[in-house]
Tab-separated table of C-alpha atoms in Angstrom:
chain	number	residue	atom	x	y	z
A	1	MET	CA	-0.212	0.523	-0.390
A	2	VAL	CA	1.144	3.161	-1.056
A	3	VAL	CA	1.035	6.006	2.068
A	4	CYS	CA	0.713	9.169	1.124
A	5	LYS	CA	-0.362	12.223	2.706
A	6	GLY	CA	-3.220	12.795	0.354
A	7	GLY	CA	-3.283	8.610	0.381
A	8	GLU	CA	-4.946	8.035	3.228
A	9	LYS	CA	-7.311	10.253	1.797
A	10	MET	CA	-7.688	8.755	-0.975
A	11	SER	CA	-7.472	5.265	1.022
A	12	GLU	CA	-10.889	6.532	2.727
A	13	GLN	CA	-12.409	7.554	-0.138
A	14	LEU	CA	-11.656	4.710	-1.756
A	15	LEU	CA	-12.851	2.781	1.846
A	16	GLU	CA	-15.623	4.737	1.445
A	17	LYS	CA	-17.033	4.131	-2.119
A	18	ILE	CA	-16.171	0.322	-1.671
A	19	LEU	CA	-18.686	0.630	1.521
A	20	LEU	CA	-20.927	2.309	-0.594
A	21	VAL	CA	-20.571	-0.111	-3.461
A	22	VAL	CA	-20.884	-2.760	-0.658
A	23	THR	CA	-23.749	-0.936	1.600
A	24	ASP	CA	-25.503	-0.728	-2.001
A	25	ILE	CA	-24.364	-4.407	-2.832
A	26	GLN	CA	-26.005	-5.188	1.064
A	27	LYS	CA	-29.205	-3.541	0.056
A	28	GLU	CA	-29.794	-4.695	-3.372
A	29	LEU	CA	-28.731	-7.964	-1.664
A	30	GLN	CA	-31.111	-7.361	0.320
A	31	ASP	CA	-33.777	-6.410	-1.902
A	32	ILE	CA	-33.078	-9.361	-3.736
A	33	ARG	CA	-33.472	-11.517	-0.567
A	34	GLU	CA	-36.995	-9.888	0.209
A	35	GLU	CA	-37.723	-9.975	-3.691
A	36	GLN	CA	-36.614	-13.831	-3.905
A	37	GLN	CA	-38.729	-13.837	-0.126
A	38	ALA	CA	-41.815	-11.993	-1.495
A	39	ILE	CA	-41.554	-14.184	-4.996
A	40	ARG	CA	-41.335	-17.451	-2.448
A	41	LYS	CA	-44.945	-16.703	-1.002
A	42	GLU	CA	-46.015	-15.547	-4.216
A	43	GLN	CA	-44.591	-19.552	-5.433
A	44	MET	CA	-46.042	-20.993	-2.069
A	45	ALA	CA	-49.383	-18.555	-3.184
A	46	ILE	CA	-49.184	-20.023	-6.285
A	47	ARG	CA	-49.208	-23.441	-5.473
A	48	GLU	CA	-51.420	-23.213	-3.070
A	49	GLU	CA	-53.781	-21.753	-5.517
A	50	GLN	CA	-52.843	-24.633	-8.184
A	51	MET	CA	-53.540	-27.329	-5.068
A	52	ALA	CA	-56.841	-25.396	-4.453
A	53	ILE	CA	-57.027	-25.237	-8.421
A	54	ARG	CA	-56.095	-28.763	-8.835
A	55	GLU	CA	-58.665	-29.722	-5.670
A	56	GLU	CA	-61.574	-28.023	-7.945
A	57	GLN	CA	-60.377	-29.679	-11.721
A	58	LYS	CA	-60.769	-32.703	-9.558
A	59	THR	CA	-64.147	-31.489	-7.881
A	60	PHE	CA	-64.864	-30.818	-11.348
A	61	ARG	CA	-63.836	-34.116	-12.864
A	62	GLU	CA	-65.554	-35.713	-10.368
A	63	GLU	CA	-69.054	-33.822	-10.825
A	64	ILE	CA	-68.326	-34.261	-14.639
A	65	ASN	CA	-68.020	-37.759	-14.042
A	66	SER	CA	-71.275	-37.863	-12.170
A	67	LEU	CA	-73.084	-35.401	-15.110
A	68	ARG	CA	-71.243	-38.204	-17.515
A	69	GLU	CA	-73.040	-40.940	-15.193
A	70	GLU	CA	-76.511	-38.916	-14.988
A	71	MET	CA	-76.335	-38.100	-18.930
A	72	ASN	CA	-76.199	-42.035	-19.657
A	73	ALA	CA	-78.575	-42.668	-17.747
A	74	PHE	CA	-80.726	-39.752	-18.493
A	75	ARG	CA	-79.808	-41.314	-22.707
A	76	LYS	CA	-80.931	-45.117	-21.157
A	77	GLU	CA	-83.920	-43.546	-19.769
A	78	GLN	CA	-84.624	-41.764	-23.058
A	79	GLN	CA	-83.982	-45.011	-25.371
A	80	LEU	CA	-86.705	-46.405	-23.100
A	81	ILE	CA	-89.085	-43.875	-23.268
A	82	ARG	CA	-87.871	-43.739	-27.531
A	83	GLU	CA	-88.917	-47.876	-27.405
A	84	GLU	CA	-92.188	-46.952	-25.227
A	85	GLN	CA	-93.344	-44.166	-27.524
A	86	GLN	CA	-92.787	-46.214	-30.640
A	87	ALA	CA	-94.589	-49.963	-28.317
A	88	LEU	CA	-97.448	-47.180	-27.795
A	89	LYS	CA	-97.343	-45.410	-31.722
A	90	ASN	CA	-97.490	-49.511	-32.745
A	91	GLY	CA	-100.771	-50.078	-30.311
A	92	GLN	CA	-102.236	-46.535	-31.263
A	93	LYS	CA	-101.929	-48.109	-35.043
A	94	GLU	CA	-102.924	-51.223	-33.958
A	95	LEU	CA	-105.843	-49.576	-32.315
A	96	TYR	CA	-106.754	-46.775	-35.172
A	97	ASP	CA	-106.774	-50.345	-37.649
A	98	LEU	CA	-108.844	-51.994	-35.339
A	99	MET	CA	-111.353	-48.619	-34.896
A	100	ASN	CA	-111.288	-48.614	-38.712
A	101	ALA	CA	-112.540	-52.198	-39.211
A	102	LEU	CA	-115.117	-51.856	-36.647
A	103	LEU	CA	-116.413	-48.796	-37.979
A	104	HIS	CA	-116.829	-50.628	-41.349
A	105	ARG	CA	-118.104	-53.541	-39.906
A	106	GLN	CA	-120.538	-51.009	-38.180
A	107	ASP	CA	-121.514	-49.832	-41.762
A	108	GLU	CA	-122.204	-52.993	-42.792
A	109	THR	CA	-124.144	-53.873	-40.073
A	110	ASP	CA	-126.364	-50.884	-40.305
A	111	ALA	CA	-126.616	-51.537	-44.012
A	112	LYS	CA	-127.781	-55.251	-43.356
A	113	LEU	CA	-130.252	-53.709	-40.267
A	114	GLU	CA	-131.248	-51.301	-42.887
A	115	ALA	CA	-132.093	-53.542	-45.111
A	116	LEU	CA	-133.666	-55.630	-42.558
A	117	THR	CA	-135.605	-53.028	-41.034
A	118	MET	CA	-137.015	-52.469	-45.302
A	119	ASP	CA	-137.664	-56.176	-45.559
A	120	VAL	CA	-139.777	-55.728	-41.833
A	121	HIS	CA	-141.687	-53.110	-42.763
A	122	HIS	CA	-142.396	-55.294	-46.076
A	123	MET	CA	-143.105	-57.899	-44.548
A	124	ARG	CA	-145.504	-55.627	-42.090
A	125	GLY	CA	-147.390	-54.361	-45.437
A	126	GLU	CA	-147.516	-58.120	-47.406
A	127	MET	CA	-148.741	-59.394	-43.498
A	128	THR	CA	-151.084	-56.787	-43.309
A	129	ALA	CA	-152.342	-56.862	-46.922
A	130	MET	CA	-152.666	-61.078	-46.234
A	131	LYS	CA	-154.252	-60.002	-43.521
A	132	GLN	CA	-156.853	-58.089	-45.778
A	133	GLU	CA	-157.765	-60.793	-47.376
A	134	ILE	CA	-158.106	-63.255	-45.518
A	135	HIS	CA	-160.593	-61.481	-43.433
A	136	ALA	CA	-161.944	-60.051	-47.148
A	137	LEU	CA	-162.250	-64.122	-47.531
A	138	ASN	CA	-162.981	-65.149	-44.327
A	139	GLU	CA	-166.170	-62.268	-45.018
A	140	LYS	CA	-166.981	-64.149	-48.460
A	141	ILE	CA	-166.165	-67.932	-46.656
A	142	ASP	CA	-169.284	-66.356	-44.225
A	143	SER	CA	-171.325	-65.324	-46.643
A	144	HIS	CA	-170.348	-68.546	-48.907
A	145	TYR	CA	-170.793	-70.973	-45.642
A	146	LYS	CA	-174.353	-68.497	-44.752
A	147	GLN	CA	-175.228	-69.233	-48.118
A	148	PHE	CA	-174.485	-72.722	-48.786
A	149	ASN	CA	-176.066	-73.486	-45.243
A	150	GLU	CA	-179.250	-72.624	-46.233
A	151	ARG	CA	-178.675	-74.127	-49.435
A	152	LEU	CA	-178.294	-76.950	-47.480
A	153	ASN	CA	-181.317	-76.269	-45.213
A	154	ASN	CA	-183.418	-75.864	-48.687
A	155	LEU	CA	-182.243	-79.540	-50.321
A	156	GLN	CA	-182.916	-80.805	-46.544
A	157	LEU	CA	-186.431	-79.293	-46.610
A	158	ASP	CA	-186.616	-80.562	-50.298
A	159	VAL	CA	-185.427	-84.053	-49.786
A	160	ASP	CA	-187.372	-84.250	-46.728
A	161	PHE	CA	-190.672	-82.838	-48.735
A	162	THR	CA	-189.661	-85.497	-51.574
A	163	VAL	CA	-189.401	-88.197	-49.276
A	164	HIS	CA	-192.416	-87.098	-47.858
A	165	LYS	CA	-194.057	-86.955	-51.465
A	166	THR	CA	-192.241	-90.335	-52.523
A	167	THR	CA	-193.438	-91.599	-48.717
A	168	MET	CA	-197.139	-90.406	-50.003
A	169	THR	CA	-196.783	-91.324	-53.733
A	170	GLU	CA	-195.784	-95.089	-52.134
A	171	ARG	CA	-198.588	-94.806	-49.821
A	172	GLU	CA	-200.713	-94.174	-52.912
A	173	LEU	CA	-199.470	-96.613	-55.066
A	174	PHE	CA	-199.369	-98.789	-52.776
A	175	LYS	CA	-203.037	-98.685	-51.884
A	176	MET	CA	-204.053	-98.301	-55.280
A	177	ARG	CA	-202.078	-101.791	-55.886
A	178	ASN	CA	-203.658	-103.365	-53.019
A	179	ARG	CA	-207.419	-101.661	-54.786
A	180	LEU	CA	-206.778	-103.309	-57.538
A	181	PHE	CA	-205.225	-106.446	-57.187
A	182	SER	CA	-207.068	-107.450	-54.229
């Protein structure tokens, strides 16, 4: 070391400068340490946030899996509903076809019933006409029967009269024979 009069001052100045530089470096180191601590704290906070995010992601994954399971269950239920709906549609179509067949049958039955009704009305008309004809025939028969009875009675009287007259004539003849041949 060179010692000069002014050297002490220089060394002091140099020392002061070095001391200032060292102090600055120490301050910077302190600042860096504080920044590192702040960064570590931030890193810890970030790690904690990452852990929380991972937990949330895990929860979300579980919820998504649960939702997927629910969606699969809904899809199965939806498929069952579609199958039931298709079965209902098929049943409805069968009922519709059956109803159409029944309505067609009903129309045929109505037509047959209408024809039968017309036939019954026609038969009633014919029966009424036949009853009237039978009644007229009965009246004619009654009239002819009365006339026939009267004629029969007249014939009976004529026969009785003829028998009586024949008997009287035979008696007269017998008497005449007896007188002639006696």
